[in-house]
Amino acid sequence: MKVHFFKFTHVLLGLAVVAGLGVIVMWLWNWLMPAVTGWASIDFWQALGLLALVRILFGGFGKGCMHRLHRHRNPIREKWMKMTPEEQKDFIRKRRHSTFGRHCFPCEGDFEADEREKEDRGNG
């Protein structure tokens, strides 16, 4: 019973959002376009058609924002989360000494870290 009510409310909410967007597009079009370009005013259904056209041309028919967020995983972050603190430090150290990890002008922190590493190797 709760599932059907949940779906029903989401459908109603979705219809209300689409109707609200249609009204906003209609209002903005009728306010701006005749004054700026001399084009004719549009009604509510034409505004909904315009929204659909824009969605087709620019948005596609994906499953929405949340689907896009879950689809694009970050494998480096996943690998980082599985590392121990020692492996993370080693990763940072290797990255700092690679050509990709360095900028044209290294930061002051890089020089300090290099000096500390030299001292640690000398004392160890």
PDB file of C-alpha atoms in Angstrom:
ATOM      1  CA  MET A   1       0.000   0.000   0.000  1.00  0.00           C
ATOM      2  CA  LYS A   2       2.810   2.414   0.905  1.00  0.00           C
ATOM      3  CA  VAL A   3       4.718   1.600  -2.301  1.00  0.00           C
ATOM      4  CA  HIS A   4       1.727   2.477  -4.495  1.00  0.00           C
ATOM      5  CA  PHE A   5       1.181   5.726  -2.593  1.00  0.00           C
ATOM      6  CA  PHE A   6       4.894   6.531  -2.904  1.00  0.00           C
ATOM      7  CA  LYS A   7       4.833   5.975  -6.682  1.00  0.00           C
ATOM      8  CA  PHE A   8       1.581   7.899  -7.032  1.00  0.00           C
ATOM      9  CA  THR A   9       2.962  10.915  -5.169  1.00  0.00           C
ATOM     10  CA  HIS A  10       6.125  10.854  -7.271  1.00  0.00           C
ATOM     11  CA  VAL A  11       4.090  10.776 -10.472  1.00  0.00           C
ATOM     12  CA  LEU A  12       1.982  13.696  -9.255  1.00  0.00           C
ATOM     13  CA  LEU A  13       5.087  15.594  -8.171  1.00  0.00           C
ATOM     14  CA  GLY A  14       6.705  14.946 -11.568  1.00  0.00           C
ATOM     15  CA  LEU A  15       3.632  16.193 -13.406  1.00  0.00           C
ATOM     16  CA  ALA A  16       3.536  19.290 -11.212  1.00  0.00           C
ATOM     17  CA  VAL A  17       7.217  20.011 -11.942  1.00  0.00           C
ATOM     18  CA  VAL A  18       6.709  19.584 -15.694  1.00  0.00           C
ATOM     19  CA  ALA A  19       3.634  21.820 -15.602  1.00  0.00           C
ATOM     20  CA  GLY A  20       5.518  24.416 -13.560  1.00  0.00           C
ATOM     21  CA  LEU A  21       8.430  24.375 -15.999  1.00  0.00           C
ATOM     22  CA  GLY A  22       5.989  24.750 -18.876  1.00  0.00           C
ATOM     23  CA  VAL A  23       4.417  27.783 -17.256  1.00  0.00           C
ATOM     24  CA  ILE A  24       7.837  29.317 -16.554  1.00  0.00           C
ATOM     25  CA  VAL A  25       9.016  28.756 -20.146  1.00  0.00           C
ATOM     26  CA  MET A  26       5.744  30.176 -21.493  1.00  0.00           C
ATOM     27  CA  TRP A  27       5.977  33.226 -19.249  1.00  0.00           C
ATOM     28  CA  LEU A  28       9.636  33.908 -20.076  1.00  0.00           C
ATOM     29  CA  TRP A  29       9.082  33.392 -23.802  1.00  0.00           C
ATOM     30  CA  ASN A  30       6.051  35.667 -23.893  1.00  0.00           C
ATOM     31  CA  TRP A  31       7.871  38.287 -21.845  1.00  0.00           C
ATOM     32  CA  LEU A  32      11.172  38.299 -23.759  1.00  0.00           C
ATOM     33  CA  MET A  33      10.880  36.956 -27.283  1.00  0.00           C
ATOM     34  CA  PRO A  34       8.158  39.221 -28.736  1.00  0.00           C
ATOM     35  CA  ALA A  35       9.926  42.294 -27.365  1.00  0.00           C
ATOM     36  CA  VAL A  36      13.428  41.231 -28.392  1.00  0.00           C
ATOM     37  CA  THR A  37      12.890  39.459 -31.716  1.00  0.00           C
ATOM     38  CA  GLY A  38       9.287  40.211 -32.680  1.00  0.00           C
ATOM     39  CA  TRP A  39       8.370  36.509 -32.616  1.00  0.00           C
ATOM     40  CA  ALA A  40       4.830  35.502 -31.676  1.00  0.00           C
ATOM     41  CA  SER A  41       3.725  34.543 -28.178  1.00  0.00           C
ATOM     42  CA  ILE A  42       3.266  30.860 -27.332  1.00  0.00           C
ATOM     43  CA  ASP A  43       0.711  28.975 -25.274  1.00  0.00           C
ATOM     44  CA  PHE A  44       1.250  26.367 -22.543  1.00  0.00           C
ATOM     45  CA  TRP A  45       1.333  23.357 -24.893  1.00  0.00           C
ATOM     46  CA  GLN A  46       3.830  25.023 -27.197  1.00  0.00           C
ATOM     47  CA  ALA A  47       5.996  25.752 -24.165  1.00  0.00           C
ATOM     48  CA  LEU A  48       5.878  22.053 -23.189  1.00  0.00           C
ATOM     49  CA  GLY A  49       6.805  21.153 -26.777  1.00  0.00           C
ATOM     50  CA  LEU A  50       9.709  23.580 -26.599  1.00  0.00           C
ATOM     51  CA  LEU A  51      10.865  21.969 -23.353  1.00  0.00           C
ATOM     52  CA  ALA A  52      10.689  18.527 -24.979  1.00  0.00           C
ATOM     53  CA  LEU A  53      12.629  19.771 -28.003  1.00  0.00           C
ATOM     54  CA  VAL A  54      15.355  21.257 -25.819  1.00  0.00           C
ATOM     55  CA  ARG A  55      15.535  18.006 -23.841  1.00  0.00           C
ATOM     56  CA  ILE A  56      15.911  15.996 -27.045  1.00  0.00           C
ATOM     57  CA  LEU A  57      18.538  18.299 -28.543  1.00  0.00           C
ATOM     58  CA  PHE A  58      20.614  19.000 -25.449  1.00  0.00           C
ATOM     59  CA  GLY A  59      19.677  16.600 -22.677  1.00  0.00           C
ATOM     60  CA  GLY A  60      19.053  13.226 -24.249  1.00  0.00           C
ATOM     61  CA  PHE A  61      16.820  10.609 -22.681  1.00  0.00           C
ATOM     62  CA  GLY A  62      19.040   9.450 -19.798  1.00  0.00           C
ATOM     63  CA  LYS A  63      17.804   8.174 -16.483  1.00  0.00           C
ATOM     64  CA  GLY A  64      18.388  11.479 -14.743  1.00  0.00           C
ATOM     65  CA  CYS A  65      21.052  13.130 -12.653  1.00  0.00           C
ATOM     66  CA  MET A  66      21.443  10.428 -10.012  1.00  0.00           C
ATOM     67  CA  HIS A  67      22.056   7.774 -12.661  1.00  0.00           C
ATOM     68  CA  ARG A  68      24.848   9.889 -14.136  1.00  0.00           C
ATOM     69  CA  LEU A  69      26.430  10.339 -10.714  1.00  0.00           C
ATOM     70  CA  HIS A  70      26.511   6.610 -10.027  1.00  0.00           C
ATOM     71  CA  ARG A  71      27.619   5.688 -13.530  1.00  0.00           C
ATOM     72  CA  HIS A  72      30.839   7.687 -13.364  1.00  0.00           C
ATOM     73  CA  ARG A  73      32.956   5.972 -10.766  1.00  0.00           C
ATOM     74  CA  ASN A  74      36.306   7.328  -9.740  1.00  0.00           C
ATOM     75  CA  PRO A  75      38.660   4.330  -9.808  1.00  0.00           C
ATOM     76  CA  ILE A  76      41.542   6.277  -8.270  1.00  0.00           C
ATOM     77  CA  ARG A  77      39.385   7.268  -5.287  1.00  0.00           C
ATOM     78  CA  GLU A  78      38.195   3.679  -4.884  1.00  0.00           C
ATOM     79  CA  LYS A  79      41.799   2.476  -4.934  1.00  0.00           C
ATOM     80  CA  TRP A  80      42.762   5.189  -2.417  1.00  0.00           C
ATOM     81  CA  MET A  81      40.019   4.144  -0.006  1.00  0.00           C
ATOM     82  CA  LYS A  82      41.290   0.541  -0.029  1.00  0.00           C
ATOM     83  CA  MET A  83      44.898   1.562   0.773  1.00  0.00           C
ATOM     84  CA  THR A  84      46.428   1.444   4.200  1.00  0.00           C
ATOM     85  CA  PRO A  85      47.902   4.713   5.557  1.00  0.00           C
ATOM     86  CA  GLU A  86      51.410   3.456   4.700  1.00  0.00           C
ATOM     87  CA  GLU A  87      50.366   2.699   1.131  1.00  0.00           C
ATOM     88  CA  GLN A  88      48.781   6.143   0.873  1.00  0.00           C
ATOM     89  CA  LYS A  89      52.012   7.820   2.001  1.00  0.00           C
ATOM     90  CA  ASP A  90      54.002   5.718  -0.458  1.00  0.00           C
ATOM     91  CA  PHE A  91      51.574   6.644  -3.244  1.00  0.00           C
ATOM     92  CA  ILE A  92      51.960  10.351  -2.422  1.00  0.00           C
ATOM     93  CA  ARG A  93      55.742  10.029  -2.328  1.00  0.00           C
ATOM     94  CA  LYS A  94      55.858   8.259  -5.704  1.00  0.00           C
ATOM     95  CA  ARG A  95      53.441  10.756  -7.196  1.00  0.00           C
ATOM     96  CA  ARG A  96      55.484  13.674  -5.894  1.00  0.00           C
ATOM     97  CA  HIS A  97      58.625  12.333  -7.561  1.00  0.00           C
ATOM     98  CA  SER A  98      57.025  11.463 -10.898  1.00  0.00           C
ATOM     99  CA  THR A  99      57.012  13.894 -13.814  1.00  0.00           C
ATOM    100  CA  PHE A 100      53.219  14.019 -13.739  1.00  0.00           C
ATOM    101  CA  GLY A 101      53.058  14.887 -10.054  1.00  0.00           C
ATOM    102  CA  ARG A 102      55.415  17.876 -10.290  1.00  0.00           C
ATOM    103  CA  HIS A 103      54.495  21.262 -11.593  1.00  0.00           C
ATOM    104  CA  CYS A 104      56.949  23.452 -13.476  1.00  0.00           C
ATOM    105  CA  PHE A 105      57.819  25.171 -10.189  1.00  0.00           C
ATOM    106  CA  PRO A 106      57.555  22.830  -7.192  1.00  0.00           C
ATOM    107  CA  CYS A 107      55.799  24.102  -4.112  1.00  0.00           C
ATOM    108  CA  GLU A 108      57.736  24.943  -0.965  1.00  0.00           C
ATOM    109  CA  GLY A 109      56.155  21.940   0.719  1.00  0.00           C
ATOM    110  CA  ASP A 110      57.821  19.668  -1.845  1.00  0.00           C
ATOM    111  CA  PHE A 111      61.279  20.956  -0.901  1.00  0.00           C
ATOM    112  CA  GLU A 112      60.536  20.529   2.810  1.00  0.00           C
ATOM    113  CA  ALA A 113      59.219  17.018   2.297  1.00  0.00           C
ATOM    114  CA  ASP A 114      62.281  16.096   0.205  1.00  0.00           C
ATOM    115  CA  GLU A 115      64.599  17.399   2.925  1.00  0.00           C
ATOM    116  CA  ARG A 116      62.737  15.431   5.610  1.00  0.00           C
ATOM    117  CA  GLU A 117      62.956  12.277   3.532  1.00  0.00           C
ATOM    118  CA  LYS A 118      66.718  12.752   3.052  1.00  0.00           C
ATOM    119  CA  GLU A 119      67.141  13.234   6.800  1.00  0.00           C
ATOM    120  CA  ASP A 120      65.027  10.157   7.557  1.00  0.00           C
ATOM    121  CA  ARG A 121      67.128   8.047   5.173  1.00  0.00           C
ATOM    122  CA  GLY A 122      70.320   9.383   6.667  1.00  0.00           C
ATOM    123  CA  ASN A 123      69.217   8.631  10.252  1.00  0.00           C
ATOM    124  CA  GLY A 124      67.699   5.227   9.420  1.00  0.00           C
TER     125      GLY A 124
END
